[in-house]
Amino acid sequence: KAGVTQTPRYLIKTRGQQVTLSCSPISGHRSVSWYQQTPGQGLQFLFEYFSETQRNKGNFPGRFSGRQFSNSRSEMNVSTLELGDSALYLCASMGGPTNYEQYFGPGTRLTVT
Amino acid sequence: GEDVEQSLFLSVREGDSSVINCTYTDSSSTYLYWYKQEPGAGLQLLTYIFSNMDMKQDQRLTVLLNKKDKHLSLRIADTQTGDSAIYFCAEGLSGNTGKLIFGQGTTLQVKP
């Protein structure tokens, strides 16, 4: 089975621009979560989608948004980029025999200049 | 509140056992997880334990859970240089959602 894939792997954007990141979960997994990882704040939960509906949301401003498609693929969008948005963005899909196994993709490294 | 704490650094000799500790505050956690992150990579799921279990063993890995003290540990037997990485513990909260609360990570250094 293929793992979680994320595209692109690296992105460089300018302050004020917007960006869209993509995540394809493991086949059969319906839950996709997004996390932001920075040296200062560590791993922080952004949001989770399940069957095209946002099921959970972290404490991030409204500039961070996401969606999920009928094939469970998910995208997250960050508008009006700030320097502090530079981070590794990780996507995870949940499923497996217990339905609690959460597998992460390799991440998208976003640099805002 | 939701908080997970880990010590930041652990150094061991190759062949020794490593024990990485974690404490959490939310008593409604369902599953507790251990992840490994190597430089430039995503998180690799190592193992997880259901909150009503005390112990889980998986090859060189042993997870111990003390639910009363909200303490979780990961023991790596016969630690190898390839085990050098950052290890994260995380708790999954009740309600079967994908939201995990992560600790700040423990850097494991394995000396030859």
PDB file of C-alpha atoms in Angstrom:
ATOM      1  CA  LYS A   1       0.000   0.000   0.000  1.00  0.00           C
ATOM      2  CA  ALA A   2       1.328   3.445  -0.852  1.00  0.00           C
ATOM      3  CA  GLY A   3       1.900   5.798   2.057  1.00  0.00           C
ATOM      4  CA  VAL A   4       0.706   9.347   2.558  1.00  0.00           C
ATOM      5  CA  THR A   5       1.959  11.631  -0.186  1.00  0.00           C
ATOM      6  CA  GLN A   6       2.301  15.391  -0.082  1.00  0.00           C
ATOM      7  CA  THR A   7       2.998  17.852  -2.859  1.00  0.00           C
ATOM      8  CA  PRO A   8       4.966  19.926  -3.345  1.00  0.00           C
ATOM      9  CA  ARG A   9       7.829  18.952  -1.044  1.00  0.00           C
ATOM     10  CA  TYR A  10       9.347  22.439  -1.016  1.00  0.00           C
ATOM     11  CA  LEU A  11       7.896  25.881  -1.614  1.00  0.00           C
ATOM     12  CA  ILE A  12       9.275  29.390  -1.446  1.00  0.00           C
ATOM     13  CA  LYS A  13       6.728  32.195  -1.329  1.00  0.00           C
ATOM     14  CA  THR A  14       6.744  35.915  -0.695  1.00  0.00           C
ATOM     15  CA  ARG A  15       4.943  37.616   2.179  1.00  0.00           C
ATOM     16  CA  GLY A  16       1.373  38.463   1.232  1.00  0.00           C
ATOM     17  CA  GLN A  17       1.006  35.655  -1.299  1.00  0.00           C
ATOM     18  CA  GLN A  18      -1.165  32.603  -0.835  1.00  0.00           C
ATOM     19  CA  VAL A  19      -0.261  28.922  -1.084  1.00  0.00           C
ATOM     20  CA  THR A  20      -2.064  25.605  -1.544  1.00  0.00           C
ATOM     21  CA  LEU A  21      -0.634  22.327  -0.284  1.00  0.00           C
ATOM     22  CA  SER A  22      -1.938  18.921  -1.274  1.00  0.00           C
ATOM     23  CA  CYS A  23      -2.165  15.603   0.554  1.00  0.00           C
ATOM     24  CA  SER A  24      -3.209  12.151  -0.644  1.00  0.00           C
ATOM     25  CA  PRO A  25      -4.012   9.759   2.212  1.00  0.00           C
ATOM     26  CA  ILE A  26      -3.440   6.032   2.365  1.00  0.00           C
ATOM     27  CA  SER A  27      -6.024   4.206   0.297  1.00  0.00           C
ATOM     28  CA  GLY A  28      -9.130   3.535   2.379  1.00  0.00           C
ATOM     29  CA  HIS A  29      -8.364   6.160   5.024  1.00  0.00           C
ATOM     30  CA  ARG A  30     -11.092   8.770   5.333  1.00  0.00           C
ATOM     31  CA  SER A  31      -9.553  11.038   7.956  1.00  0.00           C
ATOM     32  CA  VAL A  32      -6.889  13.566   7.009  1.00  0.00           C
ATOM     33  CA  SER A  33      -5.278  15.883   9.550  1.00  0.00           C
ATOM     34  CA  TRP A  34      -2.837  18.741   9.051  1.00  0.00           C
ATOM     35  CA  TYR A  35      -0.082  19.858  11.419  1.00  0.00           C
ATOM     36  CA  GLN A  36       2.408  22.691  11.441  1.00  0.00           C
ATOM     37  CA  GLN A  37       5.901  22.000  12.755  1.00  0.00           C
ATOM     38  CA  THR A  38       8.254  24.825  13.730  1.00  0.00           C
ATOM     39  CA  PRO A  39      11.368  24.835  15.938  1.00  0.00           C
ATOM     40  CA  GLY A  40       9.738  27.246  18.362  1.00  0.00           C
ATOM     41  CA  GLN A  41       6.192  25.876  18.670  1.00  0.00           C
ATOM     42  CA  GLY A  42       6.774  22.219  17.849  1.00  0.00           C
ATOM     43  CA  LEU A  43       3.969  20.207  16.275  1.00  0.00           C
ATOM     44  CA  GLN A  44       0.622  21.967  16.307  1.00  0.00           C
ATOM     45  CA  PHE A  45      -2.675  20.632  15.034  1.00  0.00           C
ATOM     46  CA  LEU A  46      -4.327  22.708  12.318  1.00  0.00           C
ATOM     47  CA  PHE A  47      -7.491  20.810  11.386  1.00  0.00           C
ATOM     48  CA  GLU A  48      -8.929  17.436  10.510  1.00  0.00           C
ATOM     49  CA  TYR A  49     -11.263  16.422   7.716  1.00  0.00           C
ATOM     50  CA  PHE A  50     -13.385  13.301   7.624  1.00  0.00           C
ATOM     51  CA  SER A  51     -15.678  12.440   4.727  1.00  0.00           C
ATOM     52  CA  GLU A  52     -15.328  15.956   3.279  1.00  0.00           C
ATOM     53  CA  THR A  53     -16.337  17.653   6.561  1.00  0.00           C
ATOM     54  CA  GLN A  54     -14.089  19.491   8.976  1.00  0.00           C
ATOM     55  CA  ARG A  55     -14.282  17.446  12.158  1.00  0.00           C
ATOM     56  CA  ASN A  56     -11.771  19.298  14.320  1.00  0.00           C
ATOM     57  CA  LYS A  57      -9.977  22.611  14.272  1.00  0.00           C
ATOM     58  CA  GLY A  58      -6.897  23.910  16.081  1.00  0.00           C
ATOM     59  CA  ASN A  59      -6.122  27.446  17.202  1.00  0.00           C
ATOM     60  CA  PHE A  60      -4.955  29.015  13.982  1.00  0.00           C
ATOM     61  CA  PRO A  61      -6.203  32.191  12.321  1.00  0.00           C
ATOM     62  CA  GLY A  62      -8.759  32.080   9.525  1.00  0.00           C
ATOM     63  CA  ARG A  63      -5.983  32.549   6.953  1.00  0.00           C
ATOM     64  CA  PHE A  64      -5.464  28.805   7.315  1.00  0.00           C
ATOM     65  CA  SER A  65      -8.175  26.780   5.643  1.00  0.00           C
ATOM     66  CA  GLY A  66      -8.622  23.352   4.178  1.00  0.00           C
ATOM     67  CA  ARG A  67     -10.923  21.083   2.316  1.00  0.00           C
ATOM     68  CA  GLN A  68     -11.324  17.434   1.471  1.00  0.00           C
ATOM     69  CA  PHE A  69     -12.529  15.894  -1.738  1.00  0.00           C
ATOM     70  CA  SER A  70     -14.734  12.867  -2.298  1.00  0.00           C
ATOM     71  CA  ASN A  71     -11.645  10.685  -2.925  1.00  0.00           C
ATOM     72  CA  SER A  72     -10.323  11.754   0.542  1.00  0.00           C
ATOM     73  CA  ARG A  73      -7.506  13.848  -0.927  1.00  0.00           C
ATOM     74  CA  SER A  74      -7.113  17.077   1.011  1.00  0.00           C
ATOM     75  CA  GLU A  75      -5.743  20.519   0.406  1.00  0.00           C
ATOM     76  CA  MET A  76      -4.815  23.256   2.805  1.00  0.00           C
ATOM     77  CA  ASN A  77      -4.580  26.893   1.878  1.00  0.00           C
ATOM     78  CA  VAL A  78      -2.777  29.723   3.603  1.00  0.00           C
ATOM     79  CA  SER A  79      -3.655  33.218   2.456  1.00  0.00           C
ATOM     80  CA  THR A  80      -1.773  36.473   3.029  1.00  0.00           C
ATOM     81  CA  LEU A  81       1.402  34.672   4.014  1.00  0.00           C
ATOM     82  CA  GLU A  82       3.466  35.973   6.904  1.00  0.00           C
ATOM     83  CA  LEU A  83       7.120  35.278   7.703  1.00  0.00           C
ATOM     84  CA  GLY A  84       5.981  33.271  10.719  1.00  0.00           C
ATOM     85  CA  ASP A  85       4.149  30.819   8.466  1.00  0.00           C
ATOM     86  CA  SER A  86       7.504  29.348   7.432  1.00  0.00           C
ATOM     87  CA  ALA A  87       7.310  25.779   8.663  1.00  0.00           C
ATOM     88  CA  LEU A  88       7.095  22.117   7.791  1.00  0.00           C
ATOM     89  CA  TYR A  89       3.450  21.264   7.088  1.00  0.00           C
ATOM     90  CA  LEU A  90       2.616  17.649   7.754  1.00  0.00           C
ATOM     91  CA  CYS A  91      -0.422  15.744   6.672  1.00  0.00           C
ATOM     92  CA  ALA A  92      -1.581  12.552   8.356  1.00  0.00           C
ATOM     93  CA  SER A  93      -4.189   9.990   7.460  1.00  0.00           C
ATOM     94  CA  MET A  94      -5.924   7.836  10.018  1.00  0.00           C
ATOM     95  CA  GLY A  95      -7.244   4.343   9.646  1.00  0.00           C
ATOM     96  CA  GLY A  96      -5.872   0.840   9.944  1.00  0.00           C
ATOM     97  CA  PRO A  97      -7.243  -2.203  11.813  1.00  0.00           C
ATOM     98  CA  THR A  98      -8.077  -0.196  14.928  1.00  0.00           C
ATOM     99  CA  ASN A  99      -9.006   2.981  13.001  1.00  0.00           C
ATOM    100  CA  TYR A 100      -6.628   4.830  15.308  1.00  0.00           C
ATOM    101  CA  GLU A 101      -3.393   4.380  13.384  1.00  0.00           C
ATOM    102  CA  GLN A 102      -2.213   7.752  12.163  1.00  0.00           C
ATOM    103  CA  TYR A 103       0.433   7.859   9.434  1.00  0.00           C
ATOM    104  CA  PHE A 104       2.265  10.967   8.337  1.00  0.00           C
ATOM    105  CA  GLY A 105       3.483  12.100   4.958  1.00  0.00           C
ATOM    106  CA  PRO A 106       6.978  13.520   4.331  1.00  0.00           C
ATOM    107  CA  GLY A 107       5.752  17.092   4.695  1.00  0.00           C
ATOM    108  CA  THR A 108       5.903  20.279   2.653  1.00  0.00           C
ATOM    109  CA  ARG A 109       8.644  22.699   3.642  1.00  0.00           C
ATOM    110  CA  LEU A 110       7.261  26.237   3.190  1.00  0.00           C
ATOM    111  CA  THR A 111       9.621  29.187   3.308  1.00  0.00           C
ATOM    112  CA  VAL A 112       8.136  32.689   3.322  1.00  0.00           C
ATOM    113  CA  THR A 113      10.516  35.523   2.401  1.00  0.00           C
TER     114      THR A 113
ATOM    115  CA  GLY B   1      -6.009  21.187  29.608  1.00  0.00           C
ATOM    116  CA  GLU B   2      -4.081  19.392  26.934  1.00  0.00           C
ATOM    117  CA  ASP B   3      -0.354  19.200  27.518  1.00  0.00           C
ATOM    118  CA  VAL B   4       2.326  16.608  26.830  1.00  0.00           C
ATOM    119  CA  GLU B   5       5.814  16.906  28.310  1.00  0.00           C
ATOM    120  CA  GLN B   6       9.045  15.128  27.388  1.00  0.00           C
ATOM    121  CA  SER B   7      12.659  15.530  28.359  1.00  0.00           C
ATOM    122  CA  LEU B   8      14.598  17.146  25.519  1.00  0.00           C
ATOM    123  CA  PHE B   9      17.720  15.031  25.209  1.00  0.00           C
ATOM    124  CA  LEU B  10      18.990  11.529  25.890  1.00  0.00           C
ATOM    125  CA  SER B  11      22.430  10.114  25.121  1.00  0.00           C
ATOM    126  CA  VAL B  12      23.222   6.382  25.266  1.00  0.00           C
ATOM    127  CA  ARG B  13      25.934   4.000  24.097  1.00  0.00           C
ATOM    128  CA  GLU B  14      25.293   1.607  21.241  1.00  0.00           C
ATOM    129  CA  GLY B  15      23.964  -1.691  22.599  1.00  0.00           C
ATOM    130  CA  ASP B  16      22.496  -0.131  25.748  1.00  0.00           C
ATOM    131  CA  SER B  17      18.760   0.278  26.367  1.00  0.00           C
ATOM    132  CA  SER B  18      17.167   3.699  25.927  1.00  0.00           C
ATOM    133  CA  VAL B  19      14.168   4.859  27.929  1.00  0.00           C
ATOM    134  CA  ILE B  20      12.283   7.932  26.774  1.00  0.00           C
ATOM    135  CA  ASN B  21       9.669   9.325  29.144  1.00  0.00           C
ATOM    136  CA  CYS B  22       6.528  11.353  28.595  1.00  0.00           C
ATOM    137  CA  THR B  23       3.792  12.770  30.804  1.00  0.00           C
ATOM    138  CA  TYR B  24       0.389  13.966  29.705  1.00  0.00           C
ATOM    139  CA  THR B  25      -2.408  15.834  31.412  1.00  0.00           C
ATOM    140  CA  ASP B  26      -5.662  14.895  29.672  1.00  0.00           C
ATOM    141  CA  SER B  27      -7.293  11.886  31.288  1.00  0.00           C
ATOM    142  CA  SER B  28      -9.669  11.379  28.377  1.00  0.00           C
ATOM    143  CA  SER B  29      -6.951  10.176  26.010  1.00  0.00           C
ATOM    144  CA  THR B  30      -7.807   7.051  24.062  1.00  0.00           C
ATOM    145  CA  TYR B  31      -4.572   6.092  22.350  1.00  0.00           C
ATOM    146  CA  LEU B  32      -1.002   7.163  23.069  1.00  0.00           C
ATOM    147  CA  TYR B  33       1.580   7.140  20.325  1.00  0.00           C
ATOM    148  CA  TRP B  34       5.303   7.136  19.754  1.00  0.00           C
ATOM    149  CA  TYR B  35       6.722   8.627  16.565  1.00  0.00           C
ATOM    150  CA  LYS B  36      10.285   8.876  15.242  1.00  0.00           C
ATOM    151  CA  GLN B  37      11.511  11.757  13.107  1.00  0.00           C
ATOM    152  CA  GLU B  38      14.821  11.710  11.269  1.00  0.00           C
ATOM    153  CA  PRO B  39      16.337  14.895   9.825  1.00  0.00           C
ATOM    154  CA  GLY B  40      14.377  16.270   6.899  1.00  0.00           C
ATOM    155  CA  ALA B  41      11.707  13.585   7.141  1.00  0.00           C
ATOM    156  CA  GLY B  42       8.115  13.246   8.285  1.00  0.00           C
ATOM    157  CA  LEU B  43       6.989  11.320  11.345  1.00  0.00           C
ATOM    158  CA  GLN B  44       7.247   7.546  11.389  1.00  0.00           C
ATOM    159  CA  LEU B  45       4.686   5.751  13.543  1.00  0.00           C
ATOM    160  CA  LEU B  46       6.657   3.404  15.807  1.00  0.00           C
ATOM    161  CA  THR B  47       3.945   2.039  18.053  1.00  0.00           C
ATOM    162  CA  TYR B  48       0.836   2.992  19.962  1.00  0.00           C
ATOM    163  CA  ILE B  49      -1.031   1.762  23.007  1.00  0.00           C
ATOM    164  CA  PHE B  50      -4.672   1.882  23.952  1.00  0.00           C
ATOM    165  CA  SER B  51      -5.268   3.760  27.174  1.00  0.00           C
ATOM    166  CA  ASN B  52      -6.682   0.709  29.001  1.00  0.00           C
ATOM    167  CA  MET B  53      -3.449  -1.256  28.482  1.00  0.00           C
ATOM    168  CA  ASP B  54      -0.393  -1.249  30.751  1.00  0.00           C
ATOM    169  CA  MET B  55       2.239  -2.534  28.365  1.00  0.00           C
ATOM    170  CA  LYS B  56       2.853  -3.288  24.727  1.00  0.00           C
ATOM    171  CA  GLN B  57       5.894  -4.976  23.241  1.00  0.00           C
ATOM    172  CA  ASP B  58       6.878  -4.855  19.589  1.00  0.00           C
ATOM    173  CA  GLN B  59      10.288  -6.363  18.765  1.00  0.00           C
ATOM    174  CA  ARG B  60      12.894  -4.034  20.354  1.00  0.00           C
ATOM    175  CA  LEU B  61      10.261  -1.571  21.543  1.00  0.00           C
ATOM    176  CA  THR B  62       8.406  -1.746  24.865  1.00  0.00           C
ATOM    177  CA  VAL B  63       5.781   0.805  25.812  1.00  0.00           C
ATOM    178  CA  LEU B  64       4.721   1.176  29.441  1.00  0.00           C
ATOM    179  CA  LEU B  65       1.663   3.174  30.448  1.00  0.00           C
ATOM    180  CA  ASN B  66       0.875   4.278  33.982  1.00  0.00           C
ATOM    181  CA  LYS B  67      -2.568   5.781  33.597  1.00  0.00           C
ATOM    182  CA  LYS B  68      -2.826   6.812  37.260  1.00  0.00           C
ATOM    183  CA  ASP B  69       0.310   8.958  36.965  1.00  0.00           C
ATOM    184  CA  LYS B  70      -0.362   9.838  33.296  1.00  0.00           C
ATOM    185  CA  HIS B  71       3.127   8.596  32.453  1.00  0.00           C
ATOM    186  CA  LEU B  72       4.196   6.893  29.244  1.00  0.00           C
ATOM    187  CA  SER B  73       7.597   5.472  28.420  1.00  0.00           C
ATOM    188  CA  LEU B  74       9.290   3.954  25.388  1.00  0.00           C
ATOM    189  CA  ARG B  75      12.124   1.509  25.920  1.00  0.00           C
ATOM    190  CA  ILE B  76      14.373   0.663  22.979  1.00  0.00           C
ATOM    191  CA  ALA B  77      16.429  -2.457  23.598  1.00  0.00           C
ATOM    192  CA  ASP B  78      19.915  -2.881  22.080  1.00  0.00           C
ATOM    193  CA  THR B  79      19.958   0.698  20.787  1.00  0.00           C
ATOM    194  CA  GLN B  80      21.731   1.159  17.460  1.00  0.00           C
ATOM    195  CA  THR B  81      23.244   4.247  15.801  1.00  0.00           C
ATOM    196  CA  GLY B  82      20.348   4.123  13.339  1.00  0.00           C
ATOM    197  CA  ASP B  83      18.013   4.824  16.245  1.00  0.00           C
ATOM    198  CA  SER B  84      19.450   8.343  16.568  1.00  0.00           C
ATOM    199  CA  ALA B  85      16.503  10.648  15.878  1.00  0.00           C
ATOM    200  CA  ILE B  86      13.866  12.771  17.589  1.00  0.00           C
ATOM    201  CA  TYR B  87      11.138  10.801  19.340  1.00  0.00           C
ATOM    202  CA  PHE B  88       7.706  12.284  19.918  1.00  0.00           C
ATOM    203  CA  CYS B  89       4.986  11.032  22.172  1.00  0.00           C
ATOM    204  CA  ALA B  90       1.432  12.078  21.393  1.00  0.00           C
ATOM    205  CA  GLU B  91      -1.976  11.568  22.898  1.00  0.00           C
ATOM    206  CA  GLY B  92      -5.147  11.081  20.958  1.00  0.00           C
ATOM    207  CA  LEU B  93      -8.196  12.451  22.696  1.00  0.00           C
ATOM    208  CA  SER B  94     -11.547  10.746  23.101  1.00  0.00           C
ATOM    209  CA  GLY B  95     -14.029  10.799  20.244  1.00  0.00           C
ATOM    210  CA  ASN B  96     -11.995   8.935  17.614  1.00  0.00           C
ATOM    211  CA  THR B  97     -10.722  12.090  15.973  1.00  0.00           C
ATOM    212  CA  GLY B  98      -7.439  12.691  14.245  1.00  0.00           C
ATOM    213  CA  LYS B  99      -6.325  15.422  16.623  1.00  0.00           C
ATOM    214  CA  LEU B 100      -3.104  14.479  18.387  1.00  0.00           C
ATOM    215  CA  ILE B 101      -1.371  16.517  21.067  1.00  0.00           C
ATOM    216  CA  PHE B 102       2.405  16.185  20.745  1.00  0.00           C
ATOM    217  CA  GLY B 103       5.228  16.567  23.193  1.00  0.00           C
ATOM    218  CA  GLN B 104       8.193  18.704  22.213  1.00  0.00           C
ATOM    219  CA  GLY B 105      10.273  15.689  21.250  1.00  0.00           C
ATOM    220  CA  THR B 106      13.281  13.922  22.779  1.00  0.00           C
ATOM    221  CA  THR B 107      16.512  13.902  20.791  1.00  0.00           C
ATOM    222  CA  LEU B 108      18.152  10.502  21.160  1.00  0.00           C
ATOM    223  CA  GLN B 109      21.888  10.449  20.518  1.00  0.00           C
ATOM    224  CA  VAL B 110      23.476   7.009  20.194  1.00  0.00           C
ATOM    225  CA  LYS B 111      27.243   6.936  20.590  1.00  0.00           C
ATOM    226  CA  PRO B 112      29.228   4.087  18.985  1.00  0.00           C
TER     227      PRO B 112
END
